[in-house]
Short mmCIF file of C-alpha atoms and ligand atoms in Angstrom, two decimals:
data_model
loop_
_atom_site.label_atom_id
_atom_site.label_comp_id
_atom_site.label_asym_id
_atom_site.label_seq_id
_atom_site.Cartn_x
_atom_site.Cartn_y
_atom_site.Cartn_z
CA MET A 1 -42.11 13.17 -2.73
CA LYS A 2 -39.50 15.91 -2.94
CA THR A 3 -39.21 18.63 -0.31
CA ARG A 4 -36.82 21.48 0.42
CA ILE A 5 -34.84 19.01 2.53
CA CYS A 6 -34.26 16.69 -0.44
CA ASP A 7 -32.94 19.55 -2.58
CA MET A 8 -30.83 21.01 0.23
CA LEU A 9 -29.11 17.72 1.05
CA GLY A 10 -29.26 15.92 -2.30
CA ILE A 11 -31.28 12.95 -1.03
CA LYS A 12 -34.10 11.02 -2.72
CA TYR A 13 -36.46 10.55 0.24
CA PRO A 14 -36.96 13.09 3.06
CA ILE A 15 -36.25 10.43 5.67
CA PHE A 16 -33.42 10.69 8.22
CA GLN A 17 -32.18 7.68 10.12
CA GLY A 18 -32.11 8.61 13.81
CA ALA A 19 -28.63 8.87 15.33
CA MET A 20 -28.57 6.15 17.96
CA ALA A 21 -25.48 6.30 20.20
CA TRP A 22 -23.19 3.21 19.97
CA ILE A 23 -25.51 1.83 17.28
CA ALA A 24 -25.69 4.14 14.27
CA ASP A 25 -22.33 3.31 12.66
CA ALA A 26 -21.01 3.28 9.08
CA SER A 27 -22.83 0.02 8.33
CA LEU A 28 -26.29 1.40 9.15
CA ALA A 29 -25.72 4.95 7.91
CA SER A 30 -24.29 3.91 4.54
CA ALA A 31 -27.15 1.44 3.96
CA VAL A 32 -29.78 4.11 4.63
CA SER A 33 -28.00 6.61 2.39
CA GLU A 34 -27.53 4.04 -0.39
CA ALA A 35 -31.29 3.37 -0.24
CA GLY A 36 -32.13 7.06 -0.69
CA GLY A 37 -32.57 8.37 2.85
CA LEU A 38 -30.09 10.28 5.01
CA GLY A 39 -27.93 7.90 7.02
CA ILE A 40 -26.45 9.46 10.14
CA ILE A 41 -23.42 8.29 12.13
CA ALA A 42 -23.91 8.86 15.86
CA ALA A 43 -20.83 10.21 17.63
CA GLY A 44 -22.57 9.58 20.97
CA ASN A 45 -19.98 9.42 23.76
CA ALA A 46 -17.29 7.93 21.51
CA PRO A 47 -13.81 9.49 21.17
CA ALA A 48 -13.01 11.35 17.95
CA GLU A 49 -10.74 8.64 16.51
CA VAL A 50 -13.54 6.07 16.65
CA VAL A 51 -15.91 8.45 14.87
CA ARG A 52 -13.25 9.31 12.28
CA GLU A 53 -12.99 5.66 11.36
CA GLU A 54 -16.77 5.37 10.92
CA ILE A 55 -16.85 8.47 8.69
CA ARG A 56 -14.09 7.03 6.50
CA LYS A 57 -15.74 3.60 6.36
CA CYS A 58 -19.03 5.21 5.40
CA ARG A 59 -17.35 7.03 2.51
CA GLU A 60 -16.01 3.69 1.27
CA LEU A 61 -19.47 2.15 1.41
CA THR A 62 -21.46 4.94 -0.25
CA ASP A 63 -20.91 8.02 -2.36
CA LYS A 64 -24.34 9.36 -1.38
CA PRO A 65 -24.78 12.13 1.22
CA PHE A 66 -24.73 11.12 4.89
CA GLY A 67 -24.59 13.00 8.17
CA VAL A 68 -22.97 12.88 11.59
CA ASN A 69 -24.75 13.56 14.88
CA ILE A 70 -23.01 15.31 17.76
CA MET A 71 -24.40 14.45 21.19
CA LEU A 72 -23.68 17.68 23.02
CA LEU A 73 -23.35 16.05 26.46
CA SER A 74 -20.38 14.01 25.22
CA PRO A 75 -17.07 14.57 27.05
CA PHE A 76 -15.45 14.64 23.58
CA VAL A 77 -17.70 17.26 22.03
CA GLU A 78 -14.88 19.73 21.24
CA ASP A 79 -12.82 17.00 19.55
CA ILE A 80 -15.84 15.87 17.54
CA VAL A 81 -16.47 19.45 16.35
CA ASP A 82 -12.82 19.63 15.16
CA LEU A 83 -13.17 16.22 13.55
CA VAL A 84 -16.30 16.95 11.47
CA CYS A 85 -14.69 20.15 10.20
CA GLU A 86 -11.45 18.34 9.32
CA GLU A 87 -13.19 15.43 7.61
CA GLY A 88 -15.40 17.70 5.51
CA VAL A 89 -18.70 16.31 6.81
CA LYS A 90 -21.52 18.09 4.98
CA VAL A 91 -24.55 17.46 7.21
CA LEU A 92 -24.61 17.65 10.97
CA THR A 93 -27.41 17.03 13.42
CA THR A 94 -27.08 17.73 17.14
CA GLY A 95 -28.88 16.45 20.21
CA ALA A 96 -29.14 16.97 23.95
CA GLY A 97 -28.17 20.64 24.00
CA ASN A 98 -27.63 23.95 22.28
CA PRO A 99 -25.00 23.98 19.47
CA SER A 100 -24.85 27.83 19.19
CA LYS A 101 -21.25 28.23 20.27
CA TYR A 102 -19.97 26.07 17.38
CA MET A 103 -22.15 27.68 14.72
CA GLU A 104 -19.50 29.97 13.30
CA ARG A 105 -17.13 27.04 12.70
CA PHE A 106 -19.85 24.99 11.05
CA LYS A 107 -20.71 27.89 8.73
CA GLU A 108 -17.03 28.46 7.84
CA ASN A 109 -16.81 24.82 6.86
CA GLY A 110 -19.96 24.85 4.73
CA ILE A 111 -21.76 22.38 7.02
CA HIS A 112 -25.57 22.12 7.01
CA LEU A 113 -26.54 22.22 10.70
CA ILE A 114 -29.83 20.61 11.67
CA PRO A 115 -30.28 20.52 15.46
CA VAL A 116 -32.90 18.60 17.43
CA VAL A 117 -35.20 21.01 19.28
CA PRO A 118 -37.58 20.02 22.08
CA SER A 119 -39.44 23.37 22.25
CA ILE A 120 -40.59 26.38 20.26
CA ALA A 121 -38.13 28.73 22.00
CA GLN A 122 -35.23 26.48 21.05
CA ALA A 123 -36.50 26.23 17.45
CA ARG A 124 -36.65 30.02 17.13
CA LYS A 125 -33.14 30.35 18.55
CA MET A 126 -31.78 27.81 16.06
CA GLU A 127 -33.37 29.62 13.12
CA LYS A 128 -31.93 32.92 14.34
CA ILE A 129 -28.35 31.63 14.49
CA GLY A 130 -28.62 30.38 10.89
CA CYS A 131 -29.50 26.68 11.09
CA ASP A 132 -30.69 25.15 7.83
CA ALA A 133 -33.57 23.15 9.33
CA VAL A 134 -34.64 21.75 12.71
CA ILE A 135 -35.71 18.33 13.91
CA ALA A 136 -38.77 18.63 16.18
CA GLU A 137 -38.51 15.52 18.32
CA GLY A 138 -41.43 14.47 20.52
CA MET A 139 -41.18 12.50 23.77
CA GLU A 140 -42.37 9.32 22.06
CA SER A 141 -38.74 8.92 20.97
CA GLY A 142 -36.23 6.59 22.54
CA GLY A 143 -33.23 7.88 24.43
CA HIS A 144 -32.90 11.42 25.77
CA ILE A 145 -36.21 13.25 25.36
CA GLY A 146 -37.96 16.57 25.92
CA LYS A 147 -41.41 17.12 27.42
CA LEU A 148 -43.76 17.61 24.45
CA THR A 149 -45.36 15.01 22.20
CA THR A 150 -44.72 14.98 18.47
CA MET A 151 -48.38 15.85 17.80
CA ALA A 152 -48.16 19.02 19.91
CA LEU A 153 -44.56 20.02 19.12
CA VAL A 154 -44.37 19.71 15.32
CA PRO A 155 -47.18 22.10 14.24
CA GLN A 156 -46.11 24.71 16.80
CA VAL A 157 -42.51 24.58 15.56
CA VAL A 158 -43.74 24.71 11.94
CA ASP A 159 -45.65 27.92 12.75
CA ALA A 160 -42.73 29.44 14.66
CA VAL A 161 -39.98 29.13 12.01
CA SER A 162 -39.66 29.35 8.22
CA ILE A 163 -36.81 26.84 7.82
CA PRO A 164 -37.85 23.22 7.09
CA VAL A 165 -38.97 21.09 10.03
CA ILE A 166 -38.27 17.37 10.32
CA ALA A 167 -40.72 15.48 12.55
CA ALA A 168 -39.38 12.82 14.91
CA GLY A 169 -40.77 10.67 17.69
CA GLY A 170 -43.28 7.85 17.26
CA ILE A 171 -42.83 7.54 13.49
CA ALA A 172 -42.07 4.13 11.97
CA ASP A 173 -44.16 3.74 8.80
CA GLY A 174 -45.93 5.57 5.98
CA ARG A 175 -48.83 6.51 8.25
CA GLY A 176 -46.53 8.20 10.74
CA MET A 177 -44.68 9.96 7.95
CA ALA A 178 -47.95 11.20 6.38
CA ALA A 179 -49.11 12.40 9.82
CA GLY A 180 -45.87 14.35 10.23
CA PHE A 181 -46.42 15.95 6.82
CA MET A 182 -50.03 16.83 7.72
CA LEU A 183 -48.58 18.73 10.69
CA GLY A 184 -46.39 20.71 8.30
CA ALA A 185 -43.14 18.76 8.47
CA GLU A 186 -41.04 18.42 5.31
CA GLY A 187 -39.20 15.32 6.44
CA VAL A 188 -39.19 12.69 9.16
CA GLN A 189 -36.54 11.10 11.33
CA ILE A 190 -36.93 7.44 12.24
CA GLY A 191 -34.84 5.61 14.83
CA THR A 192 -36.51 2.59 16.40
CA ARG A 193 -37.46 0.89 13.13
CA PHE A 194 -33.85 1.03 11.93
CA LEU A 195 -32.71 -0.77 15.10
CA VAL A 196 -33.92 -4.01 13.53
CA ALA A 197 -32.50 -3.30 10.05
CA LYS A 198 -30.35 -6.14 8.68
CA GLU A 199 -27.45 -3.68 8.34
CA CYS A 200 -27.79 -2.51 11.96
CA THR A 201 -24.94 -4.00 14.02
CA VAL A 202 -26.66 -3.79 17.43
CA HIS A 203 -26.64 -7.09 19.40
CA GLN A 204 -29.29 -9.59 18.24
CA ASN A 205 -30.82 -9.66 21.76
CA TYR A 206 -31.54 -5.93 21.40
CA LYS A 207 -33.24 -6.51 18.03
CA ASN A 208 -35.29 -9.38 19.47
CA ARG A 209 -36.36 -7.22 22.41
CA ILE A 210 -37.61 -4.50 20.01
CA LEU A 211 -39.39 -7.08 17.83
CA LYS A 212 -41.32 -8.45 20.80
CA ALA A 213 -41.98 -5.07 22.47
CA LYS A 214 -45.56 -4.11 23.25
CA ASP A 215 -47.13 -0.64 23.37
CA LEU A 216 -46.58 -0.12 27.11
CA ASP A 217 -43.06 -1.55 27.39
CA THR A 218 -41.10 1.73 27.59
CA VAL A 219 -40.62 3.95 30.66
CA ILE A 220 -38.88 7.26 31.28
CA THR A 221 -35.97 7.13 33.71
CA GLY A 222 -33.64 9.90 34.83
CA ASN A 223 -36.15 12.71 35.35
CA ILE A 224 -34.28 13.51 38.57
CA THR A 225 -31.00 13.99 36.70
CA GLY A 226 -32.47 16.56 34.30
CA HIS A 227 -31.76 14.18 31.42
CA PRO A 228 -34.82 11.98 31.07
CA VAL A 229 -34.30 8.90 28.92
CA ARG A 230 -36.90 6.55 27.40
CA VAL A 231 -35.92 2.90 27.68
CA ILE A 232 -37.51 -0.55 27.60
CA LYS A 233 -38.59 -1.51 31.11
CA ASN A 234 -36.15 -4.03 32.67
CA GLN A 235 -34.23 -4.68 35.88
CA LEU A 236 -31.96 -1.66 35.39
CA ALA A 237 -34.91 0.66 34.66
CA ASN A 238 -36.72 -0.62 37.76
CA SER A 239 -33.65 -0.01 39.95
CA PHE A 240 -33.32 3.45 38.47
CA LEU A 241 -36.98 4.28 39.12
CA SER A 242 -36.84 3.01 42.74
CA ALA A 243 -33.66 5.00 43.37
CA GLU A 244 -35.30 8.10 41.90
CA LYS A 245 -38.31 7.65 44.19
CA GLU A 246 -36.05 7.32 47.25
CA GLU A 247 -33.86 10.31 46.42
CA MET A 248 -36.72 12.54 45.28
CA GLY A 249 -37.97 12.97 48.86
CA LYS A 250 -34.55 13.94 50.25
CA GLU A 251 -33.30 17.44 50.88
CA HIS A 252 -29.86 16.48 49.53
CA PRO A 253 -30.39 13.70 47.00
CA ASP A 254 -27.41 11.43 46.32
CA MET A 255 -26.98 12.04 42.60
CA ALA A 256 -23.85 9.87 42.38
CA ARG A 257 -26.15 6.82 42.61
CA PHE A 258 -27.44 7.58 39.14
CA ASP A 259 -23.97 7.83 37.61
CA VAL A 260 -23.15 4.40 38.95
CA LEU A 261 -26.45 2.96 37.79
CA GLY A 262 -26.18 4.46 34.32
CA LYS A 263 -22.46 4.07 33.63
CA GLY A 264 -21.76 2.02 30.53
CA ALA A 265 -25.33 0.74 30.60
CA LEU A 266 -26.06 1.56 26.97
CA GLN A 267 -22.96 -0.24 25.76
CA LYS A 268 -23.87 -3.22 27.91
CA ALA A 269 -27.16 -3.54 26.02
CA VAL A 270 -25.80 -2.68 22.57
CA LYS A 271 -22.55 -4.67 22.58
CA GLU A 272 -23.12 -7.46 25.13
CA GLY A 273 -26.83 -7.88 24.56
CA ASP A 274 -27.55 -7.66 28.29
CA MET A 275 -31.29 -7.02 28.30
CA ASP A 276 -31.55 -7.05 32.13
CA HIS A 277 -28.73 -4.75 33.25
CA GLY A 278 -28.29 -2.72 30.07
CA SER A 279 -30.03 0.47 28.98
CA VAL A 280 -32.33 -0.62 26.14
CA MET A 281 -33.28 2.70 24.60
CA SER A 282 -36.34 2.54 22.36
CA GLY A 283 -39.21 4.70 21.16
CA GLN A 284 -42.85 4.05 22.05
CA ILE A 285 -43.44 2.88 18.48
CA ALA A 286 -41.43 -0.34 19.08
CA GLY A 287 -44.75 -2.19 19.37
CA LEU A 288 -45.28 -1.56 15.66
CA VAL A 289 -41.88 -2.91 14.60
CA LYS A 290 -42.35 -6.58 13.80
CA GLU A 291 -39.89 -7.54 11.07
CA GLU A 292 -36.16 -7.48 10.37
CA GLN A 293 -35.66 -5.96 6.91
CA THR A 294 -32.91 -4.34 4.90
CA CYS A 295 -32.74 -0.54 4.99
CA LYS A 296 -33.88 -0.53 1.36
CA GLU A 297 -36.96 -2.59 2.22
CA ILE A 298 -37.74 -0.36 5.19
CA LEU A 299 -37.48 2.86 3.18
CA GLU A 300 -39.52 1.43 0.29
CA ASP A 301 -42.23 0.23 2.67
CA ILE A 302 -42.43 3.65 4.34
CA MET A 303 -42.55 5.51 1.01
CA ASP A 304 -45.11 3.08 -0.39
CA GLY A 305 -47.41 3.61 2.59
CA PHE A 306 -46.87 7.36 2.47
CA ASN A 307 -47.58 7.61 -1.27
CA LYS A 308 -50.78 5.56 -1.03
CA LEU A 309 -52.09 7.80 1.76
CA THR A 310 -51.17 11.10 0.15
CA LYS A 311 -52.08 10.32 -3.47
CA GLY A 312 -54.40 13.02 -4.76
CA LEU A 313 -53.55 15.44 -1.98
CA GLU A 314 -51.57 18.60 -2.71
O1 TUI B 1 -30.24 13.48 22.00
C1 TUI B 1 -31.24 12.84 21.79
N1 TUI B 1 -31.38 11.54 22.15
C2 TUI B 1 -30.42 10.82 22.80
S1 TUI B 1 -28.86 11.35 23.22
C3 TUI B 1 -28.52 9.87 23.92
S2 TUI B 1 -27.01 9.52 24.70
C4 TUI B 1 -27.41 9.92 26.32
N2 TUI B 1 -27.34 8.95 27.19
C5 TUI B 1 -27.63 9.19 28.49
C6 TUI B 1 -28.04 10.43 28.94
C7 TUI B 1 -28.16 11.42 28.03
C8 TUI B 1 -27.85 11.17 26.70
C9 TUI B 1 -29.57 9.05 23.80
N3 TUI B 1 -30.62 9.60 23.16
N4 TUI B 1 -32.30 13.39 21.16
C10 TUI B 1 -32.30 14.75 20.79
C11 TUI B 1 -32.75 15.61 21.88
N5 TUI B 1 -32.25 16.79 22.09
N6 TUI B 1 -33.68 15.34 22.79
C12 TUI B 1 -33.78 16.43 23.60
C13 TUI B 1 -32.87 17.35 23.14
C14 TUI B 1 -32.58 18.66 23.61
C15 TUI B 1 -32.70 19.01 24.93
C16 TUI B 1 -32.38 20.29 25.34
C17 TUI B 1 -32.12 19.62 22.69
C18 TUI B 1 -31.82 20.88 23.10
C19 TUI B 1 -31.96 21.22 24.42
O2 TUI B 1 -31.64 22.50 24.73
C20 TUI B 1 -31.44 22.82 26.06
C21 TUI B 1 -30.40 23.89 26.12
O3 TUI B 1 -29.27 23.55 26.44
O4 TUI B 1 -30.74 25.05 25.83
#
C-alpha cells in the first residue's frame, strides 16, 4: 500500500508513530522508522538540548526518515523551532496549537510540516498556509484532545482539503487502518499500541497498565482548563475530576489547583511508574492492546490485517 504520504516522505508504510511526550524518544522512533513506518520523536515539554540528543541518537540508529513533533504549549517552543531548523529535521508534526507563525522558517529549511488538526476550520487554515498534509485526530486519542470523534472528523477533513489526511485516534490494528482509509485517509497515526512496543522505554508499570486496560478505563480530565486530556482513570484523575466539579460552580474558579495537580504528573507515570499519582495518558483503544511486540512485529501485524481486508478493493 503506497500513498502520496509514502512518496512524499520516503517511507514504506503510511503509518506514523504517535508523538507521546516523555515517551517517544530515539529508541522508539528509530525502531518504527527501521521497520518501515515514520518514527517521531516527541519534544513535549523537554528543553532543546534534550531533544537535540534524541535527534542525534536517532540518526545513529537509523538512516531512514523520521520526524519530530513540537508540542506548541511547551515553554521551550521557540528553542525547539530553532533546533529542528539547525539539525536539518525533514519532517515535523505539531500538536496542541496553531503552528502558522513558524511556517516561513519551516519552508525556508525545506521541512515537511504536518500539523494535528481537531476541526475542519483548522484543517483549511493549515492547507492555506502551505502544510504538506494534516493529521485529523479524533477524541478517542490519548493525551490532549479535541471534541470530534475520528469517524466524524476524518471524512469532513478529507472533503475540506486536497492535501493528504492522516487519520488518528482509536486506531491500533489493520481494521482501524482500513477504516481510516475508507474514510478517505491516506495514512494513519498510532500511539497507544506503540506504548507497549519492546523498544518503547516507558516504565514497565505503564506498559502493564495499558495491557490490562478495558474499554471504559479512560476518562477526560482538564475540560475546565481548556486543555482536555484523556488518561487512564486513577487516583490523580479522580482528584482532578472532583476538583473540576467543585471549581466549575464558582464565579472565580481557583485555576492554580489544576497546575499543582498536573505538575510533573506525566513524568511521574512515565519515569517512576507511579500508576496512582501519575498521569497515565492513553487512547480508548488500549482495551485492544494485549501483547508486547517489537515495532517490526506491530507494523507487520497492522499491514497484514489491512492487506487482508482491502484485497480486491481499489
Ligand atoms: O497534542 C496532542 N496530544 C498531546 S500533547 C500532550 S502534552 C500536554 N500535557 C498536558 C496538557 C496539555 C498537553 C499530550 N498529548 N495531540 C494533538 C492535538 N492537537 N490535539 C488537539 C490539538 C489541537 C488543538 C487546538 C490542535 C490545534 C488547535 O488549534 C487551536 C488554535 O490554537 O487555533
